[in-house]
Amino acid sequence: MQRLDYFSLAMPAFHHLLAVDQYCKKSSVDPTILRLVQIYASQINGCAFCVDIHCKEAKIAGERELRIYHVPIWEESPLFSEKEKAAFEWTKAVTLINQGPVPEELFQKMKQHFSEQEIVDLNMQIAFINLFNRFAATFKSVPGARDQALGLGKANLS
């Protein structure tokens, strides 16, 4: 059971954050990569609510289920491109920034696959999902609780 309704209690702030969400959705980064990053960061953060939502969104958007299942094992999986793997590695480094700075070598790898604008936009998405993970995980949002409101029943994953 969810501990409290943080969204209602901080609605003015969340309305502002929705503008960041819209920015991310319209950003220069391939939407497929953004969805994979949302899933992976949410997994790292142990946010079941967000993993649930973003897996369903990815399936509805046409992502192959096997690729969704392979997100936790992206390093060994042959299903992801080098660009996607760089995004996963970047996501891990940014999400776990408390474990040390993002290595220069990783930044250079990112520059091989992404423009400067894409790197900034990808970082914005990672920061944004990390923020939401911290609310949903802390207050124990229930996976599937927003399916109807978000139209996620179309994923047929219940």
PDB file of N, CA and C in Angstrom, residues 43-144:
ATOM      1  N   GLN A  43      15.282   0.344 -12.439  1.00  0.00           N
ATOM      2  CA  GLN A  43      15.758  -0.928 -11.887  1.00  0.00           C
ATOM      3  C   GLN A  43      16.899  -0.688 -10.901  1.00  0.00           C
ATOM      4  N   ILE A  44      17.858   0.139 -11.297  1.00  0.00           N
ATOM      5  CA  ILE A  44      18.985   0.443 -10.414  1.00  0.00           C
ATOM      6  C   ILE A  44      18.482   0.994  -9.081  1.00  0.00           C
ATOM      7  N   ASN A  45      17.471   1.857  -9.145  1.00  0.00           N
ATOM      8  CA  ASN A  45      16.950   2.512  -7.957  1.00  0.00           C
ATOM      9  C   ASN A  45      15.940   1.662  -7.188  1.00  0.00           C
ATOM     10  N   GLY A  46      15.629   0.486  -7.689  1.00  0.00           N
ATOM     11  CA  GLY A  46      14.680  -0.385  -7.003  1.00  0.00           C
ATOM     12  C   GLY A  46      13.269   0.170  -6.982  1.00  0.00           C
ATOM     13  N   CYS A  47      12.886   0.873  -8.034  1.00  0.00           N
ATOM     14  CA  CYS A  47      11.560   1.491  -8.105  1.00  0.00           C
ATOM     15  C   CYS A  47      10.627   0.610  -8.940  1.00  0.00           C
ATOM     16  N   ALA A  48       9.916  -0.288  -8.267  1.00  0.00           N
ATOM     17  CA  ALA A  48       9.021  -1.218  -8.948  1.00  0.00           C
ATOM     18  C   ALA A  48       7.917  -0.492  -9.703  1.00  0.00           C
ATOM     19  N   PHE A  49       7.391   0.577  -9.128  1.00  0.00           N
ATOM     20  CA  PHE A  49       6.322   1.347  -9.753  1.00  0.00           C
ATOM     21  C   PHE A  49       6.757   1.878 -11.120  1.00  0.00           C
ATOM     22  N   CYS A  50       7.944   2.481 -11.175  1.00  0.00           N
ATOM     23  CA  CYS A  50       8.435   3.063 -12.428  1.00  0.00           C
ATOM     24  C   CYS A  50       8.873   1.987 -13.427  1.00  0.00           C
ATOM     25  N   VAL A  51       9.483   0.907 -12.945  1.00  0.00           N
ATOM     26  CA  VAL A  51       9.831  -0.196 -13.845  1.00  0.00           C
ATOM     27  C   VAL A  51       8.566  -0.697 -14.514  1.00  0.00           C
ATOM     28  N   ASP A  52       7.524  -0.892 -13.729  1.00  0.00           N
ATOM     29  CA  ASP A  52       6.245  -1.373 -14.246  1.00  0.00           C
ATOM     30  C   ASP A  52       5.708  -0.449 -15.341  1.00  0.00           C
ATOM     31  N   ILE A  53       5.642   0.832 -15.052  1.00  0.00           N
ATOM     32  CA  ILE A  53       5.114   1.803 -16.019  1.00  0.00           C
ATOM     33  C   ILE A  53       5.950   1.814 -17.291  1.00  0.00           C
ATOM     34  N   HIS A  54       7.260   1.910 -17.154  1.00  0.00           N
ATOM     35  CA  HIS A  54       8.101   2.102 -18.333  1.00  0.00           C
ATOM     36  C   HIS A  54       8.238   0.843 -19.176  1.00  0.00           C
ATOM     37  N   CYS A  55       8.141  -0.327 -18.566  1.00  0.00           N
ATOM     38  CA  CYS A  55       8.110  -1.568 -19.353  1.00  0.00           C
ATOM     39  C   CYS A  55       6.829  -1.620 -20.187  1.00  0.00           C
ATOM     40  N   LYS A  56       5.725  -1.254 -19.584  1.00  0.00           N
ATOM     41  CA  LYS A  56       4.447  -1.250 -20.306  1.00  0.00           C
ATOM     42  C   LYS A  56       4.459  -0.206 -21.418  1.00  0.00           C
ATOM     43  N   GLU A  57       4.971   0.980 -21.121  1.00  0.00           N
ATOM     44  CA  GLU A  57       5.057   2.020 -22.157  1.00  0.00           C
ATOM     45  C   GLU A  57       5.923   1.557 -23.321  1.00  0.00           C
ATOM     46  N   ALA A  58       7.033   0.906 -23.000  1.00  0.00           N
ATOM     47  CA  ALA A  58       7.937   0.426 -24.056  1.00  0.00           C
ATOM     48  C   ALA A  58       7.240  -0.607 -24.940  1.00  0.00           C
ATOM     49  N   LYS A  59       6.522  -1.525 -24.333  1.00  0.00           N
ATOM     50  CA  LYS A  59       5.819  -2.547 -25.121  1.00  0.00           C
ATOM     51  C   LYS A  59       4.766  -1.905 -26.007  1.00  0.00           C
ATOM     52  N   ILE A  60       3.993  -0.971 -25.459  1.00  0.00           N
ATOM     53  CA  ILE A  60       2.965  -0.276 -26.243  1.00  0.00           C
ATOM     54  C   ILE A  60       3.597   0.461 -27.422  1.00  0.00           C
ATOM     55  N   ALA A  61       4.789   1.007 -27.215  1.00  0.00           N
ATOM     56  CA  ALA A  61       5.490   1.752 -28.271  1.00  0.00           C
ATOM     57  C   ALA A  61       6.140   0.826 -29.297  1.00  0.00           C
ATOM     58  N   GLY A  62       6.039  -0.497 -29.089  1.00  0.00           N
ATOM     59  CA  GLY A  62       6.566  -1.434 -30.076  1.00  0.00           C
ATOM     60  C   GLY A  62       7.871  -2.105 -29.714  1.00  0.00           C
ATOM     61  N   GLU A  63       8.369  -1.864 -28.511  1.00  0.00           N
ATOM     62  CA  GLU A  63       9.613  -2.520 -28.097  1.00  0.00           C
ATOM     63  C   GLU A  63       9.371  -4.025 -27.978  1.00  0.00           C
ATOM     64  N   ARG A  64      10.337  -4.802 -28.444  1.00  0.00           N
ATOM     65  CA  ARG A  64      10.252  -6.265 -28.325  1.00  0.00           C
ATOM     66  C   ARG A  64      10.372  -6.661 -26.864  1.00  0.00           C
ATOM     67  N   GLU A  65       9.498  -7.567 -26.435  1.00  0.00           N
ATOM     68  CA  GLU A  65       9.514  -7.989 -25.033  1.00  0.00           C
ATOM     69  C   GLU A  65      10.861  -8.540 -24.618  1.00  0.00           C
ATOM     70  N   LEU A  66      11.519  -9.294 -25.476  1.00  0.00           N
ATOM     71  CA  LEU A  66      12.795  -9.884 -25.100  1.00  0.00           C
ATOM     72  C   LEU A  66      13.827  -8.806 -24.776  1.00  0.00           C
ATOM     73  N   ARG A  67      13.807  -7.695 -25.516  1.00  0.00           N
ATOM     74  CA  ARG A  67      14.735  -6.603 -25.206  1.00  0.00           C
ATOM     75  C   ARG A  67      14.415  -5.997 -23.836  1.00  0.00           C
ATOM     76  N   ILE A  68      13.140  -5.903 -23.511  1.00  0.00           N
ATOM     77  CA  ILE A  68      12.755  -5.394 -22.190  1.00  0.00           C
ATOM     78  C   ILE A  68      13.290  -6.336 -21.116  1.00  0.00           C
ATOM     79  N   TYR A  69      13.140  -7.643 -21.343  1.00  0.00           N
ATOM     80  CA  TYR A  69      13.630  -8.629 -20.375  1.00  0.00           C
ATOM     81  C   TYR A  69      15.154  -8.582 -20.247  1.00  0.00           C
ATOM     82  N   HIS A  70      15.835  -8.157 -21.306  1.00  0.00           N
ATOM     83  CA  HIS A  70      17.297  -8.134 -21.303  1.00  0.00           C
ATOM     84  C   HIS A  70      17.900  -6.854 -20.720  1.00  0.00           C
ATOM     85  N   VAL A  71      17.079  -5.878 -20.375  1.00  0.00           N
ATOM     86  CA  VAL A  71      17.629  -4.630 -19.827  1.00  0.00           C
ATOM     87  C   VAL A  71      18.556  -4.896 -18.635  1.00  0.00           C
ATOM     88  N   PRO A  72      18.177  -5.753 -17.673  1.00  0.00           N
ATOM     89  CA  PRO A  72      19.095  -5.969 -16.537  1.00  0.00           C
ATOM     90  C   PRO A  72      20.416  -6.634 -16.922  1.00  0.00           C
ATOM     91  N   ILE A  73      20.452  -7.288 -18.080  1.00  0.00           N
ATOM     92  CA  ILE A  73      21.672  -7.986 -18.514  1.00  0.00           C
ATOM     93  C   ILE A  73      22.236  -7.358 -19.790  1.00  0.00           C
ATOM     94  N   TRP A  74      22.028  -6.059 -19.953  1.00  0.00           N
ATOM     95  CA  TRP A  74      22.403  -5.369 -21.185  1.00  0.00           C
ATOM     96  C   TRP A  74      23.867  -5.575 -21.562  1.00  0.00           C
ATOM     97  N   GLU A  75      24.738  -5.691 -20.571  1.00  0.00           N
ATOM     98  CA  GLU A  75      26.168  -5.812 -20.881  1.00  0.00           C
ATOM     99  C   GLU A  75      26.480  -7.095 -21.635  1.00  0.00           C
ATOM    100  N   GLU A  76      25.753  -8.166 -21.350  1.00  0.00           N
ATOM    101  CA  GLU A  76      25.988  -9.448 -22.005  1.00  0.00           C
ATOM    102  C   GLU A  76      25.049  -9.695 -23.187  1.00  0.00           C
ATOM    103  N   SER A  77      24.012  -8.902 -23.295  1.00  0.00           N
ATOM    104  CA  SER A  77      22.986  -9.151 -24.306  1.00  0.00           C
ATOM    105  C   SER A  77      23.428  -8.728 -25.703  1.00  0.00           C
ATOM    106  N   PRO A  78      23.155  -9.571 -26.701  1.00  0.00           N
ATOM    107  CA  PRO A  78      23.438  -9.200 -28.089  1.00  0.00           C
ATOM    108  C   PRO A  78      22.311  -8.382 -28.715  1.00  0.00           C
ATOM    109  N   LEU A  79      21.278  -8.074 -27.945  1.00  0.00           N
ATOM    110  CA  LEU A  79      20.089  -7.423 -28.503  1.00  0.00           C
ATOM    111  C   LEU A  79      20.176  -5.903 -28.573  1.00  0.00           C
ATOM    112  N   PHE A  80      21.226  -5.334 -27.991  1.00  0.00           N
ATOM    113  CA  PHE A  80      21.348  -3.882 -27.962  1.00  0.00           C
ATOM    114  C   PHE A  80      22.528  -3.416 -28.802  1.00  0.00           C
ATOM    115  N   SER A  81      22.341  -2.279 -29.462  1.00  0.00           N
ATOM    116  CA  SER A  81      23.405  -1.685 -30.265  1.00  0.00           C
ATOM    117  C   SER A  81      24.478  -1.092 -29.360  1.00  0.00           C
ATOM    118  N   GLU A  82      25.623  -0.762 -29.931  1.00  0.00           N
ATOM    119  CA  GLU A  82      26.686  -0.118 -29.157  1.00  0.00           C
ATOM    120  C   GLU A  82      26.218   1.240 -28.623  1.00  0.00           C
ATOM    121  N   LYS A  83      25.411   1.932 -29.390  1.00  0.00           N
ATOM    122  CA  LYS A  83      24.869   3.218 -28.944  1.00  0.00           C
ATOM    123  C   LYS A  83      23.964   3.016 -27.724  1.00  0.00           C
ATOM    124  N   GLU A  84      23.099   2.016 -27.781  1.00  0.00           N
ATOM    125  CA  GLU A  84      22.220   1.733 -26.641  1.00  0.00           C
ATOM    126  C   GLU A  84      23.031   1.313 -25.419  1.00  0.00           C
ATOM    127  N   LYS A  85      24.073   0.516 -25.642  1.00  0.00           N
ATOM    128  CA  LYS A  85      24.919   0.091 -24.523  1.00  0.00           C
ATOM    129  C   LYS A  85      25.649   1.279 -23.898  1.00  0.00           C
ATOM    130  N   ALA A  86      26.062   2.226 -24.728  1.00  0.00           N
ATOM    131  CA  ALA A  86      26.692   3.438 -24.192  1.00  0.00           C
ATOM    132  C   ALA A  86      25.681   4.205 -23.332  1.00  0.00           C
ATOM    133  N   ALA A  87      24.427   4.272 -23.781  1.00  0.00           N
ATOM    134  CA  ALA A  87      23.390   4.959 -23.010  1.00  0.00           C
ATOM    135  C   ALA A  87      23.136   4.251 -21.683  1.00  0.00           C
ATOM    136  N   PHE A  88      23.141   2.925 -21.696  1.00  0.00           N
ATOM    137  CA  PHE A  88      22.981   2.175 -20.444  1.00  0.00           C
ATOM    138  C   PHE A  88      24.143   2.467 -19.492  1.00  0.00           C
ATOM    139  N   GLU A  89      25.349   2.457 -20.032  1.00  0.00           N
ATOM    140  CA  GLU A  89      26.530   2.696 -19.196  1.00  0.00           C
ATOM    141  C   GLU A  89      26.488   4.105 -18.605  1.00  0.00           C
ATOM    142  N   TRP A  90      26.090   5.076 -19.420  1.00  0.00           N
ATOM    143  CA  TRP A  90      25.955   6.461 -18.966  1.00  0.00           C
ATOM    144  C   TRP A  90      24.887   6.550 -17.871  1.00  0.00           C
ATOM    145  N   THR A  91      23.771   5.873 -18.092  1.00  0.00           N
ATOM    146  CA  THR A  91      22.681   5.862 -17.116  1.00  0.00           C
ATOM    147  C   THR A  91      23.166   5.332 -15.772  1.00  0.00           C
ATOM    148  N   LYS A  92      23.914   4.255 -15.810  1.00  0.00           N
ATOM    149  CA  LYS A  92      24.430   3.669 -14.567  1.00  0.00           C
ATOM    150  C   LYS A  92      25.367   4.646 -13.858  1.00  0.00           C
ATOM    151  N   ALA A  93      26.270   5.259 -14.610  1.00  0.00           N
ATOM    152  CA  ALA A  93      27.242   6.184 -14.015  1.00  0.00           C
ATOM    153  C   ALA A  93      26.556   7.412 -13.421  1.00  0.00           C
ATOM    154  N   VAL A  94      25.563   7.947 -14.121  1.00  0.00           N
ATOM    155  CA  VAL A  94      24.869   9.142 -13.633  1.00  0.00           C
ATOM    156  C   VAL A  94      23.969   8.788 -12.446  1.00  0.00           C
ATOM    157  N   THR A  95      23.282   7.667 -12.530  1.00  0.00           N
ATOM    158  CA  THR A  95      22.392   7.249 -11.444  1.00  0.00           C
ATOM    159  C   THR A  95      23.179   6.944 -10.179  1.00  0.00           C
ATOM    160  N   LEU A  96      24.356   6.366 -10.341  1.00  0.00           N
ATOM    161  CA  LEU A  96      25.193   6.010  -9.192  1.00  0.00           C
ATOM    162  C   LEU A  96      26.331   7.015  -8.994  1.00  0.00           C
ATOM    163  N   ILE A  97      26.071   8.271  -9.260  1.00  0.00           N
ATOM    164  CA  ILE A  97      27.084   9.326  -9.196  1.00  0.00           C
ATOM    165  C   ILE A  97      27.740   9.404  -7.809  1.00  0.00           C
ATOM    166  N   ASN A  98      27.033   8.954  -6.782  1.00  0.00           N
ATOM    167  CA  ASN A  98      27.604   8.972  -5.435  1.00  0.00           C
ATOM    168  C   ASN A  98      28.765   7.994  -5.279  1.00  0.00           C
ATOM    169  N   GLN A  99      28.923   7.084  -6.238  1.00  0.00           N
ATOM    170  CA  GLN A  99      30.023   6.121  -6.183  1.00  0.00           C
ATOM    171  C   GLN A  99      31.289   6.633  -6.874  1.00  0.00           C
ATOM    172  N   GLY A 100      31.215   7.808  -7.430  1.00  0.00           N
ATOM    173  CA  GLY A 100      32.378   8.410  -8.068  1.00  0.00           C
ATOM    174  C   GLY A 100      31.980   9.166  -9.313  1.00  0.00           C
ATOM    175  N   PRO A 101      32.865  10.017  -9.796  1.00  0.00           N
ATOM    176  CA  PRO A 101      32.540  10.834 -10.972  1.00  0.00           C
ATOM    177  C   PRO A 101      32.391   9.985 -12.234  1.00  0.00           C
ATOM    178  N   VAL A 102      31.667  10.534 -13.191  1.00  0.00           N
ATOM    179  CA  VAL A 102      31.537   9.881 -14.492  1.00  0.00           C
ATOM    180  C   VAL A 102      32.912   9.917 -15.151  1.00  0.00           C
ATOM    181  N   PRO A 103      33.444   8.753 -15.516  1.00  0.00           N
ATOM    182  CA  PRO A 103      34.794   8.708 -16.082  1.00  0.00           C
ATOM    183  C   PRO A 103      34.908   9.430 -17.434  1.00  0.00           C
ATOM    184  N   GLU A 104      36.056  10.050 -17.654  1.00  0.00           N
ATOM    185  CA  GLU A 104      36.317  10.727 -18.925  1.00  0.00           C
ATOM    186  C   GLU A 104      36.199   9.753 -20.093  1.00  0.00           C
ATOM    187  N   GLU A 105      36.660   8.539 -19.900  1.00  0.00           N
ATOM    188  CA  GLU A 105      36.585   7.517 -20.953  1.00  0.00           C
ATOM    189  C   GLU A 105      35.130   7.274 -21.382  1.00  0.00           C
ATOM    190  N   LEU A 106      34.227   7.249 -20.427  1.00  0.00           N
ATOM    191  CA  LEU A 106      32.814   7.056 -20.744  1.00  0.00           C
ATOM    192  C   LEU A 106      32.253   8.264 -21.478  1.00  0.00           C
ATOM    193  N   PHE A 107      32.644   9.461 -21.051  1.00  0.00           N
ATOM    194  CA  PHE A 107      32.194  10.667 -21.751  1.00  0.00           C
ATOM    195  C   PHE A 107      32.660  10.646 -23.206  1.00  0.00           C
ATOM    196  N   GLN A 108      33.895  10.234 -23.437  1.00  0.00           N
ATOM    197  CA  GLN A 108      34.408  10.155 -24.808  1.00  0.00           C
ATOM    198  C   GLN A 108      33.648   9.102 -25.619  1.00  0.00           C
ATOM    199  N   LYS A 109      33.293   7.999 -24.972  1.00  0.00           N
ATOM    200  CA  LYS A 109      32.492   6.976 -25.649  1.00  0.00           C
ATOM    201  C   LYS A 109      31.128   7.549 -26.044  1.00  0.00           C
ATOM    202  N   MET A 110      30.544   8.312 -25.139  1.00  0.00           N
ATOM    203  CA  MET A 110      29.246   8.930 -25.440  1.00  0.00           C
ATOM    204  C   MET A 110      29.347   9.850 -26.645  1.00  0.00           C
ATOM    205  N   LYS A 111      30.445  10.605 -26.729  1.00  0.00           N
ATOM    206  CA  LYS A 111      30.624  11.534 -27.851  1.00  0.00           C
ATOM    207  C   LYS A 111      30.769  10.801 -29.189  1.00  0.00           C
ATOM    208  N   GLN A 112      31.136   9.524 -29.154  1.00  0.00           N
ATOM    209  CA  GLN A 112      31.219   8.730 -30.385  1.00  0.00           C
ATOM    210  C   GLN A 112      29.838   8.366 -30.908  1.00  0.00           C
ATOM    211  N   HIS A 113      28.866   8.328 -30.022  1.00  0.00           N
ATOM    212  CA  HIS A 113      27.529   7.859 -30.390  1.00  0.00           C
ATOM    213  C   HIS A 113      26.449   8.935 -30.356  1.00  0.00           C
ATOM    214  N   PHE A 114      26.688  10.008 -29.608  1.00  0.00           N
ATOM    215  CA  PHE A 114      25.667  11.028 -29.400  1.00  0.00           C
ATOM    216  C   PHE A 114      26.242  12.417 -29.633  1.00  0.00           C
ATOM    217  N   SER A 115      25.402  13.317 -30.114  1.00  0.00           N
ATOM    218  CA  SER A 115      25.800  14.725 -30.231  1.00  0.00           C
ATOM    219  C   SER A 115      25.824  15.327 -28.820  1.00  0.00           C
ATOM    220  N   GLU A 116      26.402  16.524 -28.712  1.00  0.00           N
ATOM    221  CA  GLU A 116      26.420  17.195 -27.412  1.00  0.00           C
ATOM    222  C   GLU A 116      25.000  17.429 -26.908  1.00  0.00           C
ATOM    223  N   GLN A 117      24.104  17.833 -27.817  1.00  0.00           N
ATOM    224  CA  GLN A 117      22.707  18.066 -27.433  1.00  0.00           C
ATOM    225  C   GLN A 117      22.069  16.775 -26.932  1.00  0.00           C
ATOM    226  N   GLU A 118      22.328  15.677 -27.613  1.00  0.00           N
ATOM    227  CA  GLU A 118      21.771  14.394 -27.189  1.00  0.00           C
ATOM    228  C   GLU A 118      22.304  13.967 -25.822  1.00  0.00           C
ATOM    229  N   ILE A 119      23.575  14.221 -25.561  1.00  0.00           N
ATOM    230  CA  ILE A 119      24.147  13.860 -24.257  1.00  0.00           C
ATOM    231  C   ILE A 119      23.456  14.652 -23.147  1.00  0.00           C
ATOM    232  N   VAL A 120      23.257  15.938 -23.380  1.00  0.00           N
ATOM    233  CA  VAL A 120      22.579  16.776 -22.385  1.00  0.00           C
ATOM    234  C   VAL A 120      21.126  16.313 -22.217  1.00  0.00           C
ATOM    235  N   ASP A 121      20.447  16.042 -23.326  1.00  0.00           N
ATOM    236  CA  ASP A 121      19.052  15.607 -23.251  1.00  0.00           C
ATOM    237  C   ASP A 121      18.929  14.242 -22.571  1.00  0.00           C
ATOM    238  N   LEU A 122      19.856  13.350 -22.842  1.00  0.00           N
ATOM    239  CA  LEU A 122      19.852  12.044 -22.189  1.00  0.00           C
ATOM    240  C   LEU A 122      20.091  12.214 -20.686  1.00  0.00           C
ATOM    241  N   ASN A 123      21.008  13.082 -20.336  1.00  0.00           N
ATOM    242  CA  ASN A 123      21.279  13.355 -18.920  1.00  0.00           C
ATOM    243  C   ASN A 123      20.047  13.934 -18.231  1.00  0.00           C
ATOM    244  N   MET A 124      19.316  14.783 -18.942  1.00  0.00           N
ATOM    245  CA  MET A 124      18.085  15.359 -18.388  1.00  0.00           C
ATOM    246  C   MET A 124      17.083  14.238 -18.094  1.00  0.00           C
ATOM    247  N   GLN A 125      16.942  13.293 -19.023  1.00  0.00           N
ATOM    248  CA  GLN A 125      16.013  12.176 -18.806  1.00  0.00           C
ATOM    249  C   GLN A 125      16.448  11.323 -17.616  1.00  0.00           C
ATOM    250  N   ILE A 126      17.726  11.067 -17.514  1.00  0.00           N
ATOM    251  CA  ILE A 126      18.238  10.261 -16.397  1.00  0.00           C
ATOM    252  C   ILE A 126      17.990  10.976 -15.070  1.00  0.00           C
ATOM    253  N   ALA A 127      18.295  12.253 -15.017  1.00  0.00           N
ATOM    254  CA  ALA A 127      18.058  13.018 -13.788  1.00  0.00           C
ATOM    255  C   ALA A 127      16.571  13.034 -13.448  1.00  0.00           C
ATOM    256  N   PHE A 128      15.744  13.187 -14.460  1.00  0.00           N
ATOM    257  CA  PHE A 128      14.295  13.255 -14.257  1.00  0.00           C
ATOM    258  C   PHE A 128      13.744  11.931 -13.725  1.00  0.00           C
ATOM    259  N   ILE A 129      14.124  10.811 -14.334  1.00  0.00           N
ATOM    260  CA  ILE A 129      13.603   9.528 -13.861  1.00  0.00           C
ATOM    261  C   ILE A 129      14.144   9.224 -12.466  1.00  0.00           C
ATOM    262  N   ASN A 130      15.377   9.613 -12.184  1.00  0.00           N
ATOM    263  CA  ASN A 130      15.916   9.417 -10.835  1.00  0.00           C
ATOM    264  C   ASN A 130      15.094  10.199  -9.807  1.00  0.00           C
ATOM    265  N   LEU A 131      14.680  11.399 -10.146  1.00  0.00           N
ATOM    266  CA  LEU A 131      13.847  12.199  -9.248  1.00  0.00           C
ATOM    267  C   LEU A 131      12.524  11.483  -8.975  1.00  0.00           C
ATOM    268  N   PHE A 132      11.862  11.025 -10.030  1.00  0.00           N
ATOM    269  CA  PHE A 132      10.586  10.344  -9.843  1.00  0.00           C
ATOM    270  C   PHE A 132      10.760   9.021  -9.096  1.00  0.00           C
ATOM    271  N   ASN A 133      11.842   8.302  -9.358  1.00  0.00           N
ATOM    272  CA  ASN A 133      12.110   7.061  -8.627  1.00  0.00           C
ATOM    273  C   ASN A 133      12.174   7.322  -7.135  1.00  0.00           C
ATOM    274  N   ARG A 134      12.771   8.433  -6.757  1.00  0.00           N
ATOM    275  CA  ARG A 134      12.940   8.729  -5.345  1.00  0.00           C
ATOM    276  C   ARG A 134      11.610   8.991  -4.647  1.00  0.00           C
ATOM    277  N   PHE A 135      10.629   9.499  -5.366  1.00  0.00           N
ATOM    278  CA  PHE A 135       9.295   9.666  -4.781  1.00  0.00           C
ATOM    279  C   PHE A 135       8.541   8.341  -4.773  1.00  0.00           C
ATOM    280  N   ALA A 136       8.484   7.672  -5.913  1.00  0.00           N
ATOM    281  CA  ALA A 136       7.685   6.448  -6.013  1.00  0.00           C
ATOM    282  C   ALA A 136       8.227   5.337  -5.118  1.00  0.00           C
ATOM    283  N   ALA A 137       9.541   5.183  -5.058  1.00  0.00           N
ATOM    284  CA  ALA A 137      10.125   4.131  -4.216  1.00  0.00           C
ATOM    285  C   ALA A 137       9.994   4.470  -2.733  1.00  0.00           C
ATOM    286  N   THR A 138      10.249   5.720  -2.368  1.00  0.00           N
ATOM    287  CA  THR A 138      10.174   6.136  -0.967  1.00  0.00           C
ATOM    288  C   THR A 138       8.770   5.959  -0.400  1.00  0.00           C
ATOM    289  N   PHE A 139       7.769   6.347  -1.194  1.00  0.00           N
ATOM    290  CA  PHE A 139       6.398   6.318  -0.694  1.00  0.00           C
ATOM    291  C   PHE A 139       5.637   5.070  -1.148  1.00  0.00           C
ATOM    292  N   LYS A 140       6.392   4.094  -1.691  1.00  0.00           N
ATOM    293  CA  LYS A 140       5.872   2.774  -2.039  1.00  0.00           C
ATOM    294  C   LYS A 140       4.667   2.819  -2.975  1.00  0.00           C
ATOM    295  N   SER A 141       4.813   3.551  -4.084  1.00  0.00           N
ATOM    296  CA  SER A 141       3.753   3.553  -5.088  1.00  0.00           C
ATOM    297  C   SER A 141       3.551   2.128  -5.581  1.00  0.00           C
ATOM    298  N   VAL A 142       2.313   1.761  -5.778  1.00  0.00           N
ATOM    299  CA  VAL A 142       1.957   0.383  -6.115  1.00  0.00           C
ATOM    300  C   VAL A 142       2.054   0.164  -7.623  1.00  0.00           C
ATOM    301  N   PRO A 143       2.878  -0.805  -8.062  1.00  0.00           N
ATOM    302  CA  PRO A 143       2.957  -1.107  -9.490  1.00  0.00           C
ATOM    303  C   PRO A 143       1.573  -1.441 -10.042  1.00  0.00           C
ATOM    304  N   GLY A 144       1.265  -0.834 -11.172  1.00  0.00           N
ATOM    305  CA  GLY A 144      -0.020  -1.071 -11.826  1.00  0.00           C
ATOM    306  C   GLY A 144      -1.122  -0.133 -11.384  1.00  0.00           C
TER     307      GLY A 144
END
